[in-house]
């Protein structure tokens, strides 16, 4: 029986995250201190006290979630948890996966995701971009709706999260048109997402060009175990491929459904969601109910995961 660790992306943050274990797991504060030293502000205090509007700013959300995920991974290691057979992360979570796989240094990852958030925020002026989740429609129908709604602007399917859940992103007016087109095709629901940038669409190509310079300056190592990457849903260990795919991820769709199926096709039967919340566990239930998913945000659930997790291989 094989295993995987999966790391969440934006949308999993919340005020007070990891507060229940901060006093009993010293590695939590140590990891947040490491990140705060890089960022120049008290990241832990911001995550605990907010304001929520500040935590939800992309340039702050990204280092906050990366740090929370890495802190929990470090605690897993402190507890003697085994190294899984695969790592995977949803969008921003791919950076956490690369840190856990020892391909990317944590401090360098904090710098990169802070810059990534800043570049994404700068790429599209406030109010000019939008994201929405389309529920109850086949991916092909969502893609067709976006194509008809573009009308010279950008709108595309960017997150294939689970059967019946596809996220679209692009210019605000084009997304609004695509929402109406999806409803006409029979979408059960369309929800505008509370995010400040339209991620994973062509509007992010300029940000990717600038991020490329920073990525080129960072040393990546071959991953110690394979990482399932967002852009191709394939297992990669080669440092050059990991870096190249990570850059493409900024303006390419997140193939999360296919990524989970890749894990299952490779024999994975148990996974741990390593980060704030249980968003990915919810998506996996809709992709493959036979894949058991645990999370390790608190003492009780960590013990459950340690007991259930198999030996690697």
CSV table of C-alpha atoms in Angstrom, one decimal:
chain,number,residue,atom,x,y,z
A,1,UNK,CA,0.0,0.0,0.0
A,2,UNK,CA,1.4,3.4,-1.0
A,3,UNK,CA,0.8,6.8,0.5
A,4,UNK,CA,0.9,10.5,-0.3
A,5,UNK,CA,1.0,13.9,1.4
A,6,UNK,CA,-1.1,16.7,-0.2
A,7,UNK,CA,-0.8,20.4,0.5
A,8,UNK,CA,-3.6,23.0,0.1
A,9,UNK,CA,-3.5,26.3,-1.7
A,10,UNK,CA,-5.2,29.6,-1.4
A,11,UNK,CA,-8.7,29.5,0.2
A,12,UNK,CA,-7.6,27.3,3.1
A,13,UNK,CA,-6.4,30.1,5.3
A,14,UNK,CA,-8.3,31.2,8.4
A,15,UNK,CA,-7.8,33.5,11.4
A,16,UNK,CA,-6.5,31.4,14.2
A,17,UNK,CA,-5.2,28.5,12.1
A,18,UNK,CA,-2.9,26.1,14.1
A,19,UNK,CA,-3.6,28.0,17.3
A,20,UNK,CA,-4.7,24.8,19.0
A,21,UNK,CA,-1.2,23.2,18.8
A,22,UNK,CA,1.1,26.2,18.9
A,23,UNK,CA,1.9,25.7,22.6
A,24,UNK,CA,2.4,21.9,22.5
A,25,UNK,CA,4.2,21.7,19.2
A,26,UNK,CA,7.3,24.1,19.4
A,27,UNK,CA,8.1,23.5,15.8
A,28,UNK,CA,5.1,25.5,14.8
A,29,UNK,CA,6.4,28.7,16.3
A,30,UNK,CA,9.9,28.0,15.1
A,31,UNK,CA,8.7,27.6,11.5
A,32,UNK,CA,6.6,30.8,11.7
A,33,UNK,CA,9.6,32.6,13.2
A,34,UNK,CA,11.8,31.5,10.3
A,35,UNK,CA,9.2,32.9,7.9
A,36,UNK,CA,8.7,36.1,9.8
A,37,UNK,CA,12.5,36.8,9.7
A,38,UNK,CA,12.4,36.6,6.0
A,39,UNK,CA,9.2,38.6,5.5
A,40,UNK,CA,10.0,41.4,8.0
A,41,UNK,CA,6.7,41.2,9.9
A,42,UNK,CA,5.1,38.9,12.5
A,43,UNK,CA,3.4,36.3,10.3
A,44,UNK,CA,2.1,34.3,13.3
A,45,UNK,CA,0.5,37.3,14.8
A,46,UNK,CA,-1.2,38.2,11.6
A,47,UNK,CA,-2.5,34.7,11.1
A,48,UNK,CA,-3.9,34.7,14.7
A,49,UNK,CA,-5.3,38.2,15.0
A,50,UNK,CA,-5.8,39.3,11.4
A,51,UNK,CA,-7.4,41.5,10.2
A,52,UNK,CA,-8.9,38.9,7.8
A,53,UNK,CA,-8.8,41.4,4.9
A,54,UNK,CA,-5.0,41.5,5.3
A,55,UNK,CA,-4.6,37.8,5.6
A,56,UNK,CA,-6.6,37.3,2.4
A,57,UNK,CA,-4.3,39.5,0.4
A,58,UNK,CA,-2.5,37.2,-2.0
A,59,UNK,CA,1.0,38.4,-1.1
A,60,UNK,CA,0.3,37.5,2.5
A,61,UNK,CA,-1.9,34.5,2.0
A,62,UNK,CA,0.8,32.6,0.1
A,63,UNK,CA,3.6,32.7,2.7
A,64,UNK,CA,1.0,32.1,5.4
A,65,UNK,CA,-0.3,28.9,3.9
A,66,UNK,CA,3.2,27.7,2.9
A,67,UNK,CA,4.5,28.2,6.4
A,68,UNK,CA,1.5,26.5,8.0
A,69,UNK,CA,1.9,23.5,5.7
A,70,UNK,CA,5.6,23.2,6.3
A,71,UNK,CA,5.2,23.6,10.0
A,72,UNK,CA,2.8,20.6,10.1
A,73,UNK,CA,5.1,18.6,7.9
A,74,UNK,CA,7.9,19.3,10.3
A,75,UNK,CA,5.7,18.1,13.2
A,76,UNK,CA,4.9,14.9,11.3
A,77,UNK,CA,8.7,14.3,11.0
A,78,UNK,CA,9.2,15.1,14.7
A,79,UNK,CA,6.6,12.5,15.6
A,80,UNK,CA,8.4,9.9,13.5
A,81,UNK,CA,6.0,9.8,10.6
A,82,UNK,CA,7.3,8.0,7.6
A,83,UNK,CA,8.1,9.7,4.3
A,84,UNK,CA,5.3,9.1,1.8
A,85,UNK,CA,5.6,7.6,-1.7
A,86,UNK,CA,4.4,10.8,-3.3
A,87,UNK,CA,3.8,14.5,-2.7
A,88,UNK,CA,1.3,16.8,-4.4
A,89,UNK,CA,0.1,20.3,-3.8
A,90,UNK,CA,-2.9,22.3,-5.2
A,91,UNK,CA,-1.6,25.5,-6.8
A,92,UNK,CA,0.4,27.3,-4.1
A,93,UNK,CA,0.5,24.0,-2.3
A,94,UNK,CA,3.0,22.7,-4.9
A,95,UNK,CA,5.7,24.9,-3.2
A,96,UNK,CA,5.0,23.2,0.1
A,97,UNK,CA,5.3,19.8,-1.6
A,98,UNK,CA,8.6,20.8,-3.1
A,99,UNK,CA,9.9,21.9,0.3
A,100,UNK,CA,8.8,18.6,1.9
A,101,UNK,CA,10.4,16.7,-1.0
A,102,UNK,CA,13.7,18.5,-0.3
A,103,UNK,CA,13.8,20.0,-3.7
A,104,UNK,CA,13.4,23.6,-2.5
A,105,UNK,CA,14.7,25.2,0.7
A,106,UNK,CA,12.0,26.6,3.0
A,107,UNK,CA,13.5,30.1,3.3
A,108,UNK,CA,13.8,30.3,-0.5
A,109,UNK,CA,10.3,29.1,-0.9
A,110,UNK,CA,9.0,31.9,1.5
A,111,UNK,CA,10.8,34.5,-0.6
A,112,UNK,CA,9.4,33.0,-3.9
A,113,UNK,CA,5.8,32.8,-2.8
A,114,UNK,CA,5.9,36.4,-1.4
A,115,UNK,CA,7.2,37.6,-4.7
A,116,UNK,CA,4.7,35.3,-6.6
A,117,UNK,CA,1.9,36.9,-4.6
A,118,UNK,CA,3.1,40.5,-5.3
A,119,UNK,CA,3.6,39.8,-9.0
A,120,UNK,CA,0.2,38.2,-9.3
A,121,UNK,CA,-1.4,41.2,-7.5
A,122,UNK,CA,0.4,43.7,-9.8
A,123,UNK,CA,-0.4,41.8,-13.0
A,124,UNK,CA,-4.1,42.7,-12.9
A,125,UNK,CA,-5.4,45.9,-11.4
A,126,UNK,CA,-8.0,45.6,-8.6
A,127,UNK,CA,-11.4,45.0,-9.9
A,128,UNK,CA,-10.3,44.0,-13.4
A,129,UNK,CA,-10.0,40.2,-12.7
A,130,UNK,CA,-12.3,37.6,-11.3
A,131,UNK,CA,-12.6,33.9,-10.5
A,132,UNK,CA,-15.7,31.8,-10.2
A,133,UNK,CA,-16.5,28.2,-9.3
A,134,UNK,CA,-18.8,26.5,-11.8
A,135,UNK,CA,-20.7,23.5,-10.2
A,136,UNK,CA,-22.6,20.7,-11.9
A,137,UNK,CA,-21.2,21.1,-15.5
A,138,UNK,CA,-18.9,18.9,-17.5
A,139,UNK,CA,-15.4,20.4,-18.1
A,140,UNK,CA,-15.9,20.4,-21.9
A,141,UNK,CA,-19.1,22.5,-21.4
A,142,UNK,CA,-17.3,25.0,-19.2
A,143,UNK,CA,-14.4,25.3,-21.7
A,144,UNK,CA,-16.9,25.9,-24.5
A,145,UNK,CA,-18.8,28.6,-22.4
A,146,UNK,CA,-15.5,30.4,-21.8
A,147,UNK,CA,-14.6,30.3,-25.5
A,148,UNK,CA,-18.0,31.9,-26.4
A,149,UNK,CA,-17.8,34.5,-23.7
A,150,UNK,CA,-14.2,35.7,-24.3
A,151,UNK,CA,-15.0,38.2,-27.0
A,152,UNK,CA,-11.5,39.5,-27.2
A,153,UNK,CA,-10.9,39.3,-23.5
A,154,UNK,CA,-9.4,36.5,-21.3
A,155,UNK,CA,-11.5,33.9,-19.6
A,156,UNK,CA,-10.7,30.2,-19.2
A,157,UNK,CA,-11.1,27.1,-17.1
A,158,UNK,CA,-8.2,27.2,-14.7
A,159,UNK,CA,-8.9,24.7,-11.9
A,160,UNK,CA,-10.2,21.2,-12.6
A,161,UNK,CA,-10.9,20.5,-8.9
A,162,UNK,CA,-13.3,17.5,-9.0
A,163,UNK,CA,-16.0,16.1,-11.1
A,164,UNK,CA,-18.7,18.8,-11.4
A,165,UNK,CA,-16.4,21.5,-10.0
A,166,UNK,CA,-14.4,23.7,-12.4
A,167,UNK,CA,-13.0,27.2,-11.6
A,168,UNK,CA,-12.8,29.9,-14.3
A,169,UNK,CA,-10.7,33.0,-14.3
A,170,UNK,CA,-10.0,36.1,-16.4
A,171,UNK,CA,-11.1,39.6,-17.1
A,172,UNK,CA,-14.1,40.6,-14.9
A,173,UNK,CA,-16.6,41.2,-17.8
A,174,UNK,CA,-15.6,38.1,-19.6
A,175,UNK,CA,-16.0,36.0,-16.4
A,176,UNK,CA,-19.4,37.5,-15.9
A,177,UNK,CA,-20.4,36.5,-19.5
A,178,UNK,CA,-19.0,33.0,-19.0
A,179,UNK,CA,-21.0,32.6,-15.8
A,180,UNK,CA,-24.2,33.3,-17.7
A,181,UNK,CA,-23.1,31.0,-20.5
A,182,UNK,CA,-22.5,28.2,-18.0
A,183,UNK,CA,-25.9,28.7,-16.4
A,184,UNK,CA,-27.5,28.5,-19.9
A,185,UNK,CA,-25.7,25.2,-20.4
A,186,UNK,CA,-27.2,23.9,-17.2
A,187,UNK,CA,-24.7,24.7,-14.4
A,188,UNK,CA,-26.2,24.0,-11.0
A,189,UNK,CA,-24.4,26.9,-9.4
A,190,UNK,CA,-21.8,29.6,-10.2
A,191,UNK,CA,-20.0,31.2,-7.2
A,192,UNK,CA,-17.7,34.2,-7.5
A,193,UNK,CA,-14.7,33.5,-5.4
A,194,UNK,CA,-13.4,36.0,-2.8
A,195,UNK,CA,-9.9,36.3,-4.3
A,196,UNK,CA,-8.0,39.3,-5.3
A,197,UNK,CA,-6.4,38.0,-8.5
A,198,UNK,CA,-7.4,35.7,-11.5
A,199,UNK,CA,-5.0,32.9,-11.0
A,200,UNK,CA,-3.8,30.3,-13.6
A,201,UNK,CA,-5.0,32.1,-16.7
A,202,UNK,CA,-3.2,34.0,-19.5
A,203,UNK,CA,-3.4,37.3,-17.5
A,204,UNK,CA,-0.6,35.8,-15.3
A,205,UNK,CA,1.9,35.4,-18.1
A,206,UNK,CA,3.5,38.8,-17.4
A,207,UNK,CA,3.9,37.8,-13.7
A,208,UNK,CA,5.5,34.5,-14.8
A,209,UNK,CA,8.1,36.3,-16.9
A,210,UNK,CA,9.2,38.3,-13.8
A,211,UNK,CA,9.0,35.3,-11.5
A,212,UNK,CA,11.2,33.4,-14.0
A,213,UNK,CA,14.2,35.6,-13.0
A,214,UNK,CA,13.8,34.8,-9.3
A,215,UNK,CA,13.3,31.1,-10.0
A,216,UNK,CA,16.5,31.0,-12.1
A,217,UNK,CA,18.4,32.4,-9.1
A,218,UNK,CA,17.2,29.7,-6.7
A,219,UNK,CA,18.8,26.3,-6.5
A,220,UNK,CA,16.4,23.3,-6.9
A,221,UNK,CA,17.5,19.8,-6.1
A,222,UNK,CA,16.0,16.5,-7.4
A,223,UNK,CA,13.1,15.6,-5.3
A,224,UNK,CA,13.7,12.7,-2.9
A,225,UNK,CA,10.3,11.3,-3.8
A,226,UNK,CA,8.1,12.1,-6.8
A,227,UNK,CA,6.0,15.3,-6.8
A,228,UNK,CA,2.7,15.2,-8.8
A,229,UNK,CA,2.7,18.6,-10.5
A,230,UNK,CA,-0.3,20.7,-11.4
A,231,UNK,CA,0.5,21.4,-15.1
A,232,UNK,CA,0.7,17.8,-16.3
A,233,UNK,CA,-0.6,15.6,-13.4
A,234,UNK,CA,2.6,13.6,-13.7
A,235,UNK,CA,5.2,12.4,-11.2
A,236,UNK,CA,8.4,14.4,-11.4
A,237,UNK,CA,11.7,14.2,-9.6
A,238,UNK,CA,14.1,16.0,-11.9
A,239,UNK,CA,15.0,19.5,-10.6
A,240,UNK,CA,14.9,21.2,-14.0
A,241,UNK,CA,11.5,19.8,-14.8
A,242,UNK,CA,10.2,20.6,-11.4
A,243,UNK,CA,11.3,24.2,-11.8
A,244,UNK,CA,10.0,24.6,-15.3
A,245,UNK,CA,6.6,23.1,-14.5
A,246,UNK,CA,6.4,25.3,-11.4
A,247,UNK,CA,6.8,28.4,-13.5
A,248,UNK,CA,4.2,27.3,-16.1
A,249,UNK,CA,1.8,26.6,-13.3
A,250,UNK,CA,1.3,30.3,-12.7
A,251,UNK,CA,-0.6,30.8,-16.0
A,252,UNK,CA,-1.7,27.2,-16.7
A,253,UNK,CA,-4.7,25.2,-15.4
A,254,UNK,CA,-4.4,23.2,-12.2
A,255,UNK,CA,-5.2,19.6,-13.1
A,256,UNK,CA,-6.2,18.5,-9.6
A,257,UNK,CA,-8.7,15.8,-10.6
A,258,UNK,CA,-6.1,14.2,-12.9
A,259,UNK,CA,-3.4,14.6,-10.2
A,260,UNK,CA,-5.5,12.6,-7.7
A,261,UNK,CA,-6.1,9.9,-10.3
A,262,UNK,CA,-2.4,9.7,-11.0
A,263,UNK,CA,-1.9,9.0,-7.3
A,264,UNK,CA,-4.6,6.3,-7.3
A,265,UNK,CA,-3.2,4.8,-10.6
A,266,UNK,CA,0.2,4.5,-8.8
A,267,UNK,CA,-1.3,2.5,-6.0
A,268,UNK,CA,-1.8,5.2,-3.4
A,269,UNK,CA,-4.5,4.2,-0.9
A,270,UNK,CA,-4.0,6.7,1.9
A,271,UNK,CA,-3.2,10.4,1.9
A,272,UNK,CA,-2.7,13.1,4.5
A,273,UNK,CA,-3.8,16.7,3.9
A,274,UNK,CA,-1.0,18.8,5.4
A,275,UNK,CA,-2.1,22.3,6.0
A,276,UNK,CA,-4.9,24.5,7.2
A,277,UNK,CA,-8.4,23.1,6.7
A,278,UNK,CA,-9.8,20.1,4.8
A,279,UNK,CA,-10.5,21.6,1.4
A,280,UNK,CA,-8.6,18.9,-0.5
A,281,UNK,CA,-10.1,16.1,1.5
A,282,UNK,CA,-13.5,17.3,0.4
A,283,UNK,CA,-12.4,17.3,-3.3
A,284,UNK,CA,-10.9,13.9,-3.1
A,285,UNK,CA,-14.2,12.4,-1.8
A,286,UNK,CA,-15.7,13.5,-5.1
A,287,UNK,CA,-12.8,12.1,-7.2
A,288,UNK,CA,-12.2,8.7,-5.5
A,289,UNK,CA,-14.1,7.7,-2.4
A,290,UNK,CA,-11.7,4.7,-1.9
A,291,UNK,CA,-8.8,7.0,-1.2
A,292,UNK,CA,-8.6,7.5,2.5
A,293,UNK,CA,-7.6,11.0,3.5
A,294,UNK,CA,-6.5,12.2,6.9
A,295,UNK,CA,-5.4,15.7,8.2
A,296,UNK,CA,-3.0,16.6,10.9
A,297,UNK,CA,-4.1,20.0,12.2
A,298,UNK,CA,-4.5,18.9,15.8
A,299,UNK,CA,-3.2,16.3,18.2
A,300,UNK,CA,-6.1,13.8,17.9
A,301,UNK,CA,-6.0,13.8,14.1
A,302,UNK,CA,-2.3,13.6,13.9
A,303,UNK,CA,-2.4,10.4,16.1
A,304,UNK,CA,-5.1,8.9,13.8
A,305,UNK,CA,-2.9,9.6,10.7
A,306,UNK,CA,0.2,8.2,12.3
A,307,UNK,CA,-1.7,5.0,13.2
A,308,UNK,CA,-3.2,4.6,9.7
A,309,UNK,CA,-0.2,5.7,7.6
A,310,UNK,CA,1.6,2.7,6.0
A,311,UNK,CA,5.3,2.3,5.6
A,312,UNK,CA,6.6,3.9,2.4
A,313,UNK,CA,6.7,1.5,-0.5
